[in-house]
PDB file of C-alpha atoms in Angstrom:
ATOM      1  CA  MET A 280      18.035 -46.444  37.488  1.00 93.00           C
ATOM      2  CA  LEU A 281      15.055 -44.803  39.127  1.00 98.00           C
ATOM      3  CA  LEU A 282      15.254 -42.585  42.192  1.00 98.00           C
ATOM      4  CA  HIS A 283      13.532 -43.778  45.352  1.00 98.00           C
ATOM      5  CA  PHE A 284      10.467 -41.683  46.145  1.00 98.00           C
ATOM      6  CA  ARG A 285       7.415 -41.505  48.401  1.00 98.00           C
ATOM      7  CA  GLU A 286       4.071 -40.305  47.081  1.00 98.00           C
ATOM      8  CA  GLN A 287       1.045 -39.077  49.001  1.00 98.00           C
ATOM      9  CA  GLY A 288      -2.075 -37.061  48.331  1.00 98.00           C
ATOM     10  CA  GLN A 289      -3.920 -36.116  45.164  1.00 97.00           C
ATOM     11  CA  GLY A 290      -4.069 -32.919  43.154  1.00 96.00           C
ATOM     12  CA  THR A 291      -1.523 -30.692  41.467  1.00 97.00           C
ATOM     13  CA  PRO A 292       1.965 -32.221  41.818  1.00 98.00           C
ATOM     14  CA  LEU A 293       4.661 -30.946  44.183  1.00 98.00           C
ATOM     15  CA  VAL A 294       8.069 -32.666  43.968  1.00 98.00           C
ATOM     16  CA  ILE A 295      10.473 -32.155  46.890  1.00 98.00           C
ATOM     17  CA  LEU A 296      14.280 -32.601  46.752  1.00 98.00           C
ATOM     18  CA  HIS A 297      16.346 -32.721  49.973  1.00 98.00           C
ATOM     19  CA  GLY A 298      19.800 -31.270  50.584  1.00 98.00           C
ATOM     20  CA  LEU A 299      23.301 -32.704  50.974  1.00 98.00           C
ATOM     21  CA  PHE A 300      23.477 -35.656  53.416  1.00 97.00           C
ATOM     22  CA  GLY A 301      19.684 -35.532  53.742  1.00 97.00           C
ATOM     23  CA  THR A 302      16.854 -37.854  52.742  1.00 98.00           C
ATOM     24  CA  LEU A 303      13.220 -37.498  51.772  1.00 98.00           C
ATOM     25  CA  ASP A 304      12.334 -38.137  55.437  1.00 97.00           C
ATOM     26  CA  ASN A 305      13.603 -34.628  56.280  1.00 95.00           C
ATOM     27  CA  TRP A 306      10.493 -33.198  54.591  1.00 97.00           C
ATOM     28  CA  GLN A 307       7.812 -35.695  55.622  1.00 97.00           C
ATOM     29  CA  THR A 308       5.963 -33.576  58.189  1.00 96.00           C
ATOM     30  CA  LEU A 309       5.495 -30.733  55.720  1.00 98.00           C
ATOM     31  CA  ALA A 310       4.903 -33.125  52.809  1.00 98.00           C
ATOM     32  CA  ARG A 311       1.937 -34.654  54.644  1.00 98.00           C
ATOM     33  CA  ARG A 312       0.487 -31.201  55.298  1.00 97.00           C
ATOM     34  CA  TRP A 313       0.739 -30.165  51.649  1.00 97.00           C
ATOM     35  CA  ALA A 314      -0.819 -33.497  50.656  1.00 97.00           C
ATOM     36  CA  ASP A 315      -3.682 -32.877  53.095  1.00 97.00           C
ATOM     37  CA  ALA A 316      -4.081 -29.421  51.552  1.00 95.00           C
ATOM     38  CA  GLY A 317      -4.831 -30.939  48.150  1.00 96.00           C
ATOM     39  CA  HIS A 318      -1.561 -31.741  46.385  1.00 97.00           C
ATOM     40  CA  ARG A 319       0.068 -34.862  44.988  1.00 98.00           C
ATOM     41  CA  VAL A 320       3.344 -34.678  46.901  1.00 98.00           C
ATOM     42  CA  ILE A 321       6.352 -36.695  45.731  1.00 98.00           C
ATOM     43  CA  SER A 322       9.330 -36.670  48.108  1.00 98.00           C
ATOM     44  CA  VAL A 323      12.556 -37.892  46.511  1.00 98.00           C
ATOM     45  CA  ASP A 324      15.870 -39.394  47.610  1.00 98.00           C
ATOM     46  CA  LEU A 325      18.527 -37.998  45.258  1.00 98.00           C
ATOM     47  CA  ARG A 326      21.284 -40.252  43.919  1.00 98.00           C
ATOM     48  CA  ASN A 327      23.860 -41.319  46.496  1.00 98.00           C
ATOM     49  CA  HIS A 328      21.402 -40.464  49.284  1.00 98.00           C
ATOM     50  CA  GLY A 329      18.732 -42.257  51.290  1.00 98.00           C
ATOM     51  CA  ARG A 330      17.389 -45.358  49.576  1.00 98.00           C
ATOM     52  CA  SER A 331      18.254 -44.257  46.051  1.00 98.00           C
ATOM     53  CA  PHE A 332      20.970 -45.913  44.010  1.00 98.00           C
ATOM     54  CA  HIS A 333      24.666 -45.334  44.611  1.00 98.00           C
ATOM     55  CA  SER A 334      26.804 -44.147  41.718  1.00 98.00           C
ATOM     56  CA  PRO A 335      30.470 -43.146  41.433  1.00 98.00           C
ATOM     57  CA  GLU A 336      29.299 -40.028  39.555  1.00 98.00           C
ATOM     58  CA  HIS A 337      27.614 -37.029  41.152  1.00 98.00           C
ATOM     59  CA  SER A 338      26.855 -33.830  39.233  1.00 98.00           C
ATOM     60  CA  TYR A 339      23.952 -31.456  38.689  1.00 98.00           C
ATOM     61  CA  ASP A 340      23.601 -32.475  35.050  1.00 98.00           C
ATOM     62  CA  LEU A 341      23.234 -36.109  36.093  1.00 98.00           C
ATOM     63  CA  MET A 342      20.873 -35.301  38.958  1.00 98.00           C
ATOM     64  CA  SER A 343      18.707 -33.247  36.595  1.00 98.00           C
ATOM     65  CA  GLN A 344      18.567 -36.281  34.304  1.00 98.00           C
ATOM     66  CA  ASP A 345      17.599 -38.472  37.275  1.00 98.00           C
ATOM     67  CA  VAL A 346      14.698 -36.136  38.091  1.00 98.00           C
ATOM     68  CA  SER A 347      13.643 -36.080  34.423  1.00 98.00           C
ATOM     69  CA  ALA A 348      13.482 -39.897  34.412  1.00 98.00           C
ATOM     70  CA  LEU A 349      11.339 -39.794  37.565  1.00 98.00           C
ATOM     71  CA  PHE A 350       8.987 -37.268  35.932  1.00 98.00           C
ATOM     72  CA  ASP A 351       8.632 -39.659  32.996  1.00 98.00           C
ATOM     73  CA  HIS A 352       7.977 -42.626  35.295  1.00 98.00           C
ATOM     74  CA  LEU A 353       5.305 -40.770  37.285  1.00 98.00           C
ATOM     75  CA  GLY A 354       3.721 -39.101  34.260  1.00 98.00           C
ATOM     76  CA  LEU A 355       4.189 -35.641  35.732  1.00 98.00           C
ATOM     77  CA  GLY A 356       2.908 -32.841  33.532  1.00 95.00           C
ATOM     78  CA  PRO A 357       3.630 -29.123  33.142  1.00 98.00           C
ATOM     79  CA  ASP A 358       1.431 -28.265  36.135  1.00 98.00           C
ATOM     80  CA  THR A 359       4.158 -29.586  38.460  1.00 98.00           C
ATOM     81  CA  THR A 360       5.944 -27.498  41.085  1.00 98.00           C
ATOM     82  CA  LEU A 361       9.545 -28.517  41.838  1.00 98.00           C
ATOM     83  CA  MET A 362      11.051 -27.573  45.196  1.00 98.00           C
ATOM     84  CA  GLY A 363      14.551 -28.219  46.506  1.00 98.00           C
ATOM     85  CA  HIS A 364      16.599 -27.331  49.577  1.00 98.00           C
ATOM     86  CA  SER A 365      20.335 -26.545  49.404  1.00 98.00           C
ATOM     87  CA  MET A 366      21.923 -29.107  47.047  1.00 98.00           C
ATOM     88  CA  GLY A 367      18.393 -30.153  46.109  1.00 98.00           C
ATOM     89  CA  GLY A 368      17.683 -26.507  45.330  1.00 98.00           C
ATOM     90  CA  LYS A 369      20.546 -26.478  42.849  1.00 98.00           C
ATOM     91  CA  VAL A 370      19.198 -29.679  41.301  1.00 98.00           C
ATOM     92  CA  ALA A 371      15.799 -27.988  41.030  1.00 98.00           C
ATOM     93  CA  MET A 372      17.352 -24.908  39.395  1.00 98.00           C
ATOM     94  CA  ARG A 373      19.299 -27.071  36.942  1.00 98.00           C
ATOM     95  CA  PHE A 374      16.136 -29.023  36.034  1.00 98.00           C
ATOM     96  CA  ALA A 375      14.061 -25.847  35.620  1.00 98.00           C
ATOM     97  CA  LEU A 376      16.643 -24.322  33.293  1.00 98.00           C
ATOM     98  CA  ASP A 377      17.010 -27.595  31.361  1.00 98.00           C
ATOM     99  CA  HIS A 378      13.277 -28.358  31.110  1.00 98.00           C
ATOM    100  CA  PRO A 379      11.224 -25.173  31.570  1.00 98.00           C
ATOM    101  CA  ASP A 380       8.304 -26.713  29.699  1.00 98.00           C
ATOM    102  CA  ARG A 381       7.967 -29.467  32.321  1.00 98.00           C
ATOM    103  CA  LEU A 382       7.248 -27.136  35.258  1.00 98.00           C
ATOM    104  CA  ALA A 383       4.641 -24.616  36.315  1.00 98.00           C
ATOM    105  CA  ARG A 384       6.852 -23.030  38.954  1.00 98.00           C
ATOM    106  CA  LEU A 385      10.026 -23.454  40.999  1.00 98.00           C
ATOM    107  CA  ILE A 386      10.746 -23.201  44.738  1.00 98.00           C
ATOM    108  CA  VAL A 387      14.315 -23.010  46.068  1.00 98.00           C
ATOM    109  CA  VAL A 388      15.060 -23.124  49.796  1.00 98.00           C
ATOM    110  CA  ASP A 389      18.171 -21.349  51.082  1.00 98.00           C
ATOM    111  CA  ILE A 390      20.618 -21.692  48.206  1.00 98.00           C
ATOM    112  CA  ALA A 391      21.748 -19.407  45.372  1.00 98.00           C
ATOM    113  CA  PRO A 392      22.986 -20.410  41.909  1.00 98.00           C
ATOM    114  CA  ARG A 393      26.500 -19.104  42.532  1.00 97.00           C
ATOM    115  CA  LEU A 394      29.670 -21.131  43.061  1.00 97.00           C
ATOM    116  CA  SER A 395      30.504 -22.305  46.598  1.00 94.00           C
ATOM    117  CA  ASP A 396      33.961 -23.531  47.565  1.00 91.00           C
ATOM    118  CA  MET A 397      32.265 -25.957  50.024  1.00 94.00           C
ATOM    119  CA  ALA A 398      34.852 -25.229  52.727  1.00 93.00           C
ATOM    120  CA  HIS A 399      31.977 -25.001  55.222  1.00 91.00           C
ATOM    121  CA  GLN A 400      31.462 -28.752  54.720  1.00 95.00           C
ATOM    122  CA  ASP A 401      35.052 -29.740  55.534  1.00 96.00           C
ATOM    123  CA  ASP A 402      34.375 -30.577  59.192  1.00 96.00           C
ATOM    124  CA  ILE A 403      31.225 -32.532  58.324  1.00 97.00           C
ATOM    125  CA  VAL A 404      32.992 -34.586  55.652  1.00 97.00           C
ATOM    126  CA  ALA A 405      35.919 -35.230  58.017  1.00 97.00           C
ATOM    127  CA  GLY A 406      33.558 -36.253  60.808  1.00 98.00           C
ATOM    128  CA  LEU A 407      31.564 -38.665  58.657  1.00 98.00           C
ATOM    129  CA  ASN A 408      34.722 -40.290  57.327  1.00 97.00           C
ATOM    130  CA  ALA A 409      36.107 -40.594  60.871  1.00 97.00           C
ATOM    131  CA  VAL A 410      33.264 -42.807  62.094  1.00 98.00           C
ATOM    132  CA  PRO A 411      34.725 -46.339  62.420  1.00 97.00           C
ATOM    133  CA  LEU A 412      31.873 -48.274  60.833  1.00 96.00           C
ATOM    134  CA  ALA A 413      33.659 -51.639  60.930  1.00 94.00           C
ATOM    135  CA  SER A 414      34.128 -51.565  64.715  1.00 95.00           C
ATOM    136  CA  LEU A 415      31.084 -49.485  65.647  1.00 96.00           C
ATOM    137  CA  GLU A 416      28.943 -51.043  68.385  1.00 95.00           C
ATOM    138  CA  ASN A 417      26.283 -48.360  68.909  1.00 96.00           C
ATOM    139  CA  ARG A 418      25.104 -44.929  67.796  1.00 96.00           C
ATOM    140  CA  GLN A 419      26.669 -43.229  70.818  1.00 97.00           C
ATOM    141  CA  GLN A 420      30.114 -44.234  69.572  1.00 97.00           C
ATOM    142  CA  ALA A 421      29.281 -42.746  66.184  1.00 98.00           C
ATOM    143  CA  ASP A 422      28.191 -39.499  67.825  1.00 98.00           C
ATOM    144  CA  GLU A 423      31.425 -39.366  69.823  1.00 97.00           C
ATOM    145  CA  ALA A 424      33.465 -39.806  66.632  1.00 97.00           C
ATOM    146  CA  LEU A 425      31.497 -37.067  64.886  1.00 98.00           C
ATOM    147  CA  ALA A 426      31.910 -34.760  67.888  1.00 97.00           C
ATOM    148  CA  GLN A 427      35.655 -34.685  67.320  1.00 97.00           C
ATOM    149  CA  HIS A 428      34.928 -32.653  64.178  1.00 97.00           C
ATOM    150  CA  ILE A 429      31.378 -31.295  64.581  1.00 97.00           C
ATOM    151  CA  ARG A 430      30.534 -29.469  67.804  1.00 95.00           C
ATOM    152  CA  TRP A 431      26.856 -28.818  67.049  1.00 94.00           C
ATOM    153  CA  PRO A 432      24.638 -31.609  68.499  1.00 95.00           C
ATOM    154  CA  ASP A 433      21.741 -30.841  66.140  1.00 93.00           C
ATOM    155  CA  VAL A 434      23.990 -31.204  63.082  1.00 94.00           C
ATOM    156  CA  ARG A 435      25.317 -34.510  64.416  1.00 96.00           C
ATOM    157  CA  GLN A 436      21.797 -35.799  64.999  1.00 96.00           C
ATOM    158  CA  PHE A 437      20.817 -34.808  61.468  1.00 95.00           C
ATOM    159  CA  LEU A 438      23.799 -36.726  60.065  1.00 97.00           C
ATOM    160  CA  LEU A 439      23.185 -39.749  62.271  1.00 97.00           C
ATOM    161  CA  LYS A 440      19.770 -40.230  60.671  1.00 95.00           C
ATOM    162  CA  ASN A 441      21.749 -41.744  57.790  1.00 97.00           C
ATOM    163  CA  LEU A 442      23.266 -44.447  60.002  1.00 97.00           C
ATOM    164  CA  TYR A 443      21.585 -47.860  59.867  1.00 97.00           C
ATOM    165  CA  ARG A 444      22.253 -51.531  60.525  1.00 96.00           C
ATOM    166  CA  GLN A 445      22.655 -53.903  57.593  1.00 96.00           C
ATOM    167  CA  GLU A 446      21.316 -57.463  57.549  1.00 95.00           C
ATOM    168  CA  ASP A 447      24.574 -58.681  59.111  1.00 94.00           C
ATOM    169  CA  ASN A 448      23.986 -56.155  61.953  1.00 94.00           C
ATOM    170  CA  ALA A 449      26.982 -54.032  60.919  1.00 95.00           C
ATOM    171  CA  PHE A 450      26.516 -50.275  60.712  1.00 97.00           C
ATOM    172  CA  ALA A 451      26.580 -48.452  57.371  1.00 97.00           C
ATOM    173  CA  TRP A 452      25.762 -45.019  55.936  1.00 98.00           C
ATOM    174  CA  ARG A 453      22.784 -44.680  53.642  1.00 97.00           C
ATOM    175  CA  GLN A 454      24.599 -42.009  51.630  1.00 98.00           C
ATOM    176  CA  ASN A 455      27.446 -42.951  49.286  1.00 98.00           C
ATOM    177  CA  LEU A 456      30.080 -41.211  51.384  1.00 98.00           C
ATOM    178  CA  PRO A 457      33.091 -42.008  49.128  1.00 98.00           C
ATOM    179  CA  ALA A 458      31.368 -40.541  46.061  1.00 98.00           C
ATOM    180  CA  LEU A 459      30.107 -37.457  47.896  1.00 98.00           C
ATOM    181  CA  THR A 460      33.544 -36.858  49.401  1.00 98.00           C
ATOM    182  CA  GLN A 461      35.153 -37.131  45.972  1.00 98.00           C
ATOM    183  CA  HIS A 462      32.651 -34.841  44.255  1.00 98.00           C
ATOM    184  CA  MET A 463      32.299 -32.123  46.901  1.00 97.00           C
ATOM    185  CA  ALA A 464      33.587 -29.485  44.451  1.00 96.00           C
ATOM    186  CA  ALA A 465      30.878 -30.496  41.957  1.00 97.00           C
ATOM    187  CA  ILE A 466      28.243 -30.067  44.688  1.00 98.00           C
ATOM    188  CA  GLY A 467      29.407 -26.468  45.073  1.00 98.00           C
ATOM    189  CA  ALA A 468      29.311 -25.803  41.312  1.00 98.00           C
ATOM    190  CA  GLU A 469      27.611 -22.743  39.867  1.00 98.00           C
ATOM    191  CA  ILE A 470      24.281 -23.169  38.114  1.00 98.00           C
ATOM    192  CA  SER A 471      24.230 -21.282  34.806  1.00 98.00           C
ATOM    193  CA  ALA A 472      22.309 -21.360  31.535  1.00 98.00           C
ATOM    194  CA  PRO A 473      22.166 -19.478  28.221  1.00 97.00           C
ATOM    195  CA  GLN A 474      18.459 -18.746  28.736  1.00 97.00           C
ATOM    196  CA  PRO A 475      16.639 -17.848  31.970  1.00 98.00           C
ATOM    197  CA  PHE A 476      13.679 -19.684  33.496  1.00 98.00           C
ATOM    198  CA  LEU A 477      10.789 -17.301  32.902  1.00 98.00           C
ATOM    199  CA  LYS A 478       8.093 -18.941  34.988  1.00 98.00           C
ATOM    200  CA  PRO A 479       7.375 -18.022  38.629  1.00 98.00           C
ATOM    201  CA  ALA A 480      10.080 -18.883  41.139  1.00 98.00           C
ATOM    202  CA  LEU A 481      10.088 -18.528  44.925  1.00 98.00           C
ATOM    203  CA  PHE A 482      13.358 -18.404  46.870  1.00 98.00           C
ATOM    204  CA  ILE A 483      13.045 -18.883  50.635  1.00 98.00           C
ATOM    205  CA  ARG A 484      16.050 -17.877  52.711  1.00 98.00           C
ATOM    206  CA  GLY A 485      16.835 -18.152  56.401  1.00 97.00           C
ATOM    207  CA  GLY A 486      17.355 -14.783  58.048  1.00 97.00           C
ATOM    208  CA  LYS A 487      20.381 -16.123  59.959  1.00 97.00           C
ATOM    209  CA  SER A 488      21.838 -17.920  56.918  1.00 96.00           C
ATOM    210  CA  ASP A 489      24.362 -16.568  54.421  1.00 95.00           C
ATOM    211  CA  TYR A 490      23.582 -19.064  51.646  1.00 97.00           C
ATOM    212  CA  ILE A 491      21.648 -16.316  49.810  1.00 97.00           C
ATOM    213  CA  SER A 492      23.522 -13.008  49.952  1.00 96.00           C
ATOM    214  CA  PRO A 493      22.279  -9.480  49.164  1.00 95.00           C
ATOM    215  CA  ASP A 494      24.157  -9.686  45.847  1.00 96.00           C
ATOM    216  CA  ASP A 495      22.412 -12.973  45.047  1.00 97.00           C
ATOM    217  CA  LYS A 496      19.064 -11.264  45.616  1.00 96.00           C
ATOM    218  CA  LEU A 497      19.937  -8.281  43.435  1.00 95.00           C
ATOM    219  CA  HIS A 498      21.861  -9.941  40.617  1.00 96.00           C
ATOM    220  CA  GLY A 499      22.536 -13.685  40.683  1.00 97.00           C
ATOM    221  CA  ILE A 500      18.977 -14.931  41.167  1.00 98.00           C
ATOM    222  CA  PRO A 501      17.142 -12.431  38.895  1.00 98.00           C
ATOM    223  CA  ALA A 502      19.623 -13.052  36.059  1.00 98.00           C
ATOM    224  CA  LEU A 503      18.511 -16.678  35.799  1.00 98.00           C
ATOM    225  CA  PHE A 504      15.044 -16.376  37.333  1.00 98.00           C
ATOM    226  CA  PRO A 505      13.653 -12.948  36.368  1.00 98.00           C
ATOM    227  CA  ASN A 506      10.127 -13.827  37.535  1.00 98.00           C
ATOM    228  CA  SER A 507      11.291 -14.652  41.060  1.00 98.00           C
ATOM    229  CA  GLN A 508      10.704 -13.409  44.580  1.00 97.00           C
ATOM    230  CA  VAL A 509      12.933 -13.879  47.616  1.00 97.00           C
ATOM    231  CA  GLU A 510      11.222 -14.288  50.981  1.00 98.00           C
ATOM    232  CA  THR A 511      13.183 -14.241  54.245  1.00 98.00           C
ATOM    233  CA  VAL A 512      12.165 -16.323  57.260  1.00 98.00           C
ATOM    234  CA  LEU A 513      13.426 -14.457  60.292  1.00 96.00           C
ATOM    235  CA  ASP A 514      15.334 -16.279  63.037  1.00 95.00           C
ATOM    236  CA  ALA A 515      15.938 -19.306  60.810  1.00 97.00           C
ATOM    237  CA  GLY A 516      19.254 -20.751  59.709  1.00 96.00           C
ATOM    238  CA  HIS A 517      20.030 -22.935  56.714  1.00 95.00           C
ATOM    239  CA  TRP A 518      17.542 -25.692  57.667  1.00 95.00           C
ATOM    240  CA  VAL A 519      14.650 -23.255  57.349  1.00 97.00           C
ATOM    241  CA  HIS A 520      11.964 -25.937  56.986  1.00 96.00           C
ATOM    242  CA  ALA A 521      13.076 -27.725  60.174  1.00 95.00           C
ATOM    243  CA  GLU A 522      13.451 -24.574  62.253  1.00 96.00           C
ATOM    244  CA  LYS A 523      10.377 -22.663  61.042  1.00 97.00           C
ATOM    245  CA  PRO A 524       7.967 -25.179  59.486  1.00 97.00           C
ATOM    246  CA  GLU A 525       4.868 -23.021  59.910  1.00 97.00           C
ATOM    247  CA  GLU A 526       6.420 -20.136  58.008  1.00 98.00           C
ATOM    248  CA  VAL A 527       7.689 -22.388  55.217  1.00 98.00           C
ATOM    249  CA  PHE A 528       4.333 -24.156  54.968  1.00 97.00           C
ATOM    250  CA  GLY A 529       2.554 -20.832  54.612  1.00 97.00           C
ATOM    251  CA  LEU A 530       4.944 -19.400  52.017  1.00 98.00           C
ATOM    252  CA  VAL A 531       4.764 -22.514  49.860  1.00 98.00           C
ATOM    253  CA  ALA A 532       0.997 -22.905  50.252  1.00 96.00           C
ATOM    254  CA  ALA A 533       0.429 -19.308  49.148  1.00 96.00           C
ATOM    255  CA  PHE A 534       2.791 -19.708  46.180  1.00 97.00           C
ATOM    256  CA  ILE A 535       1.313 -22.959  44.856  1.00 96.00           C
ATOM    257  CA  GLY A 536      -2.276 -22.139  45.723  1.00 86.00           C
ATOM    258  CA  ALA A 537      -2.975 -24.586  48.543  1.00 58.00           C
TER     259      ALA A 537
END
């Protein structure tokens, strides 16, 4: 099955992968700007997210295969840049290590290749599973259910972007919540490979985020991506592109030659 995607612009290709519980819509403002700057921008919904297919399986090997199938479908060549945020960044790393000949360069936003125990997602997973979809009458009720587990309004609003009404007017999640809940450990898995990715790689980290640590910068990232640079966006948390879009636009534009 093919991933859902949105394409805009013409020029050298830039493929964008969102993070956990996100969709391609999270990147649309920046995607339009990169398209206007002369790139063929393809924003992607990863499996079990957005409008892409639901599957009981969820792993980085499988998501790398999904992206490879999309590359085939779109006829993307070795001049392509692949960018991913958080979980999407790990998918991008996995793809780059699996298929180095299919990329010109790699961009990873606020994630390192190391193992994560995913404990920081416990409240979010609990909150999403606590929303009573069958009896839900409006979005405010969903927000109130989430608030029992998630105290940050901006995080709740981000999650609620996945809530929609089906044809029968009942509420549902766009993401495959049962599969993501079951495979949370796999989402935190380490990315490793016998051979490094030797082409240019840009890692963008939020200055207030701990997803990329000093040890990641010194050891973990260079071991797999020796031709990499790590740029820090000050006063930004994990959602760097949402909090500091101008800085992210500039870093990416300079790296890909916009």
